[in-house]
Structures are given as C-alpha cells and as structure tokens.
Amino acid sequence: MSEPPPAVCFDMDGVLVQSEDHWVRAQHEEILPTAAPNDDIPLSAITGRNYREVYPDLDAEYDLEISREAFERLFEEHGERIYGEEATVLDGAHELLDDLRDAGVALALTTSAPWAWIDVADERFDLLSKFDVAISAGDIDGPGKPEPDIYERGAAELGVTPEDCWAVEDSTAGARAAVAAGMTTVGFRGDGDETDLSMVHEIADDTASLRQVLLGGV
C-alpha cells in the first residue's frame, strides 16, 4: 500500500485489549453452563456481539434456564473482573495508534462492549486519548455486529465514507459488520485462533504485520 488509509476503525476486544481468552473461559466454564446446563451452546453464537442482544437468539434455539436479566448480569459481573484485573493491552498498541495519528489517519474505536467496560479498560490502558471518536454498541439505535450500523456510525463521525475507512476486527461477527458497511477490513489473529475471517480483505497476525498492512513503509 502506497499510503495509509484516511481513517481506521478499531475493534477493542481481541484487537487492542487482549480479553478474549478470559472471555472464552468465563463463557465456556460459567456463563453458558449456567444459562443452559442441558445444552452445548457454541461460543461463536456470542463472540463479537453485544451481549445484551444475544439472549433472544439463544432462547429461540436452546433451553435457557435463566432470565434475560440474570444472563446479562453474568456478563456484567465477569466483565468487571476481566477488564479490571485480567485483560492486557496489545503489545505495541500505543505506538501503532500514535504513528497512525502522526500519519494523519483519523481513528475510531468501534466496540460491542458497553461504556462501563470501555471506561475500565481506558483507566488501565489509556486508550481513548488515542482516538478521535469512540462508539459503543450501546450508542447505536440499530442492531449491533454483525449488522453494519456501528461501522457506518464510525465512518460518519470521522467524516469519511465507509469506502474510505478501514476496519480492524478479530471476530466473525465484527468482520461481517465492517465488510457489510463497505470498509476494507483487516482480520486480526493476534491470539492465533481459527475464527472464520474468510470475508476480510487483509490478515494480520501480530502488531508488526498489522502495522505493515495499515502503514506500509510509512
């Protein structure tokens, strides 16, 4: 790539904040067995989505034994611990974001996480100061990922068209959302998992390769 894109939207979890392993364990060992002890719900049914939106879909397909309120409370309790104590920031994230800004790239944080979790992560990792705008799924009137609404909003707030904006995503739902919005989408495999990212335009395996994709020789 000869020059950086005009704007980039970053997902938070699994990209800038390394929380996914903790979420996988919490969902696999506690949240989903509590919600549906007689069913084996795949993590892919939840990953990358707004936890406040998934209950009706799960309830239609599986035998849930807790209320929607209890389901959401489980996520909120685990989220407080994960972002406050367990998650780490991606190595080199601050330097990458600073270099993108120095190159004139407008930056948006576009995440399914609620503001309570974003604020905890920001307090620990100082992320929000790196971005021109930050958008939570809770800020969107429409549906969350995998629908494109949050990415359309991100581009609009950065003052660019989705076609002039790139997105960095690690989940299938998030990648589908960015592609549906019309963005050039980079699939990030920082944790090395086998998530379906077949729809993306570029793949980055770590911070160095992400830097190469976004900044090229800059």
C-alpha positions in Angstrom: 0.0 0.0 0.0 1.5 3.4 -1.0 -0.1 5.4 1.8 -2.2 4.9 4.9 -6.0 4.9 4.6 -7.7 8.2 5.6 -9.4 6.6 8.6 -9.4 3.3 10.6 -12.0 1.9 12.9 -10.6 -0.5 15.6 -12.5 -3.1 17.5 -11.4 -3.3 21.1 -11.7 -6.9 22.4 -9.3 -9.3 20.8 -7.5 -6.5 19.0 -6.3 -3.7 21.3 -7.4 -5.3 24.5 -6.4 -8.9 25.0 -9.5 -10.1 26.8 -10.7 -12.9 24.5 -9.0 -15.8 26.3 -10.6 -14.6 29.6 -14.0 -14.3 28.0 -13.7 -17.8 26.4 -13.0 -19.3 29.8 -15.8 -17.4 31.5 -18.4 -18.2 28.8 -17.3 -21.8 28.5 -17.0 -22.6 32.2 -19.5 -20.4 33.8 -21.9 -18.2 31.8 -23.2 -20.7 29.2 -23.4 -23.7 31.5 -25.3 -21.6 34.0 -27.6 -20.3 31.2 -28.2 -23.6 29.6 -26.9 -26.6 31.6 -28.5 -29.1 29.3 -27.2 -27.6 26.0 -23.8 -27.1 24.5 -24.0 -23.6 23.1 -21.1 -22.7 20.8 -19.0 -19.7 21.7 -19.4 -18.5 18.1 -23.1 -17.7 18.9 -21.9 -14.9 21.2 -18.4 -13.8 20.3 -18.1 -10.3 18.9 -21.7 -9.5 19.6 -23.4 -7.2 22.1 -24.2 -9.5 25.0 -27.5 -7.5 25.5 -28.7 -8.6 22.1 -27.9 -12.3 22.1 -30.4 -13.7 24.6 -33.5 -13.8 22.3 -31.5 -15.7 19.7 -30.2 -18.2 22.2 -33.6 -18.6 23.8 -35.2 -19.4 20.5 -32.7 -22.2 19.8 -31.6 -23.5 23.2 -33.2 -24.4 26.6 -32.2 -21.4 28.7 -32.9 -21.7 32.4 -32.2 -18.2 33.5 -33.9 -14.9 32.7 -32.6 -12.3 30.3 -31.7 -10.1 33.3 -29.7 -12.8 35.0 -28.0 -13.6 31.7 -26.9 -10.0 31.3 -25.9 -9.8 35.0 -23.5 -12.7 34.5 -21.7 -10.9 31.7 -21.6 -7.7 33.7 -20.0 -9.4 36.7 -17.4 -11.2 34.6 -16.7 -8.1 32.5 -15.9 -6.0 35.6 -13.3 -8.6 36.7 -11.9 -9.2 33.2 -11.3 -5.6 32.3 -10.4 -4.5 35.7 -7.9 -7.3 36.6 -7.2 -9.8 33.9 -7.1 -8.3 30.4 -3.9 -6.9 28.9 -3.2 -4.3 26.3 -1.8 -5.4 22.9 2.0 -5.1 22.8 2.8 -2.1 20.7 -0.8 -0.8 20.5 0.0 2.7 21.8 2.9 3.1 19.4 0.9 1.9 16.4 -2.0 4.3 17.3 0.4 7.2 17.8 2.1 6.5 14.4 -1.3 6.3 12.6 -2.3 9.6 14.1 1.1 11.2 13.2 0.4 9.9 9.6 -2.8 11.9 9.5 -5.1 8.8 9.9 -8.4 9.5 11.7 -9.2 6.8 14.3 -12.4 5.5 15.8 -12.9 2.8 18.5 -16.0 0.8 17.5 -16.8 -1.9 20.0 -19.6 -4.1 21.2 -18.5 -3.5 24.8 -20.6 -1.2 26.9 -19.2 2.0 28.2 -18.7 0.6 31.7 -16.2 -1.8 30.3 -14.6 0.7 27.9 -14.0 3.1 30.8 -12.4 0.4 32.9 -10.1 -0.6 30.1 -9.3 3.1 29.4 -8.4 3.7 33.0 -5.9 0.8 32.9 -4.6 1.2 29.4 -5.2 4.9 28.4 -6.8 4.1 25.0 -9.4 6.7 24.5 -6.9 9.6 24.2 -5.6 7.9 21.1 -8.9 8.1 19.2 -10.9 10.9 17.6 -14.2 9.2 18.5 -15.3 6.1 20.4 -18.6 4.3 19.9 -20.1 1.5 21.9 -22.9 -0.7 20.7 -25.0 1.0 23.4 -24.7 4.2 21.4 -26.4 2.7 18.3 -30.1 2.8 17.8 -30.0 -0.1 15.4 -28.7 -3.6 15.8 -25.1 -4.4 16.8 -22.5 -6.5 15.0 -22.8 -8.4 12.6 -25.0 -5.7 11.2 -23.1 -2.7 9.8 -24.6 0.1 11.9 -21.7 0.7 14.3 -19.2 0.9 11.4 -21.4 3.3 9.4 -21.7 5.5 12.5 -17.9 5.3 13.0 -17.2 6.5 9.5 -19.8 9.2 9.7 -18.3 10.6 13.0 -14.9 10.6 11.4 -16.2 12.5 8.4 -15.4 9.9 5.8 -17.4 7.4 3.7 -17.2 3.8 4.7 -15.4 3.0 1.5 -12.6 5.4 2.6 -12.3 3.8 6.0 -10.6 0.6 7.1 -11.6 -1.6 10.0 -9.6 -4.0 12.2 -11.6 -6.9 13.6 -10.9 -10.3 15.2 -14.3 -11.8 15.3 -16.6 -13.2 12.6 -19.5 -11.0 13.6 -17.3 -7.9 13.7 -15.7 -8.7 10.4 -19.1 -9.2 8.8 -20.3 -5.9 10.1 -17.3 -4.0 8.7 -17.5 -5.7 5.3 -21.2 -5.1 5.2 -20.6 -1.4 5.8 -18.3 -1.3 2.8 -15.0 -1.0 4.6 -11.7 -2.5 3.7 -11.4 -5.0 6.6 -8.3 -6.4 8.3 -8.7 -9.6 10.1 -6.5 -9.7 13.2 -5.4 -13.1 14.5 -3.3 -11.9 17.5 -4.4 -14.9 19.5 -3.8 -17.3 16.7 -7.3 -18.9 16.8 -9.2 -20.3 13.8 -12.1 -17.9 13.8 -13.7 -17.6 10.3 -12.3 -14.5 8.8 -12.7 -15.6 5.2 -14.6 -12.4 4.3 -11.8 -9.9 5.1 -9.5 -8.2 2.7 -6.3 -8.5 4.7 -5.0 -10.6 7.5 -2.6 -9.5 10.3 -1.2 -12.0 12.8 0.5 -9.6 15.2 1.2 -5.9 15.8 4.1 -5.9 13.3 2.1 -7.3 10.5 -0.9 -5.0 11.4 1.5 -2.0 11.2 2.7 -3.2 7.8 -0.9 -3.5 6.5 -2.0 -0.1 7.8 1.1 2.0 7.4 3.1 0.2 4.8 6.5 1.8 4.6 5.5 4.9 6.5 
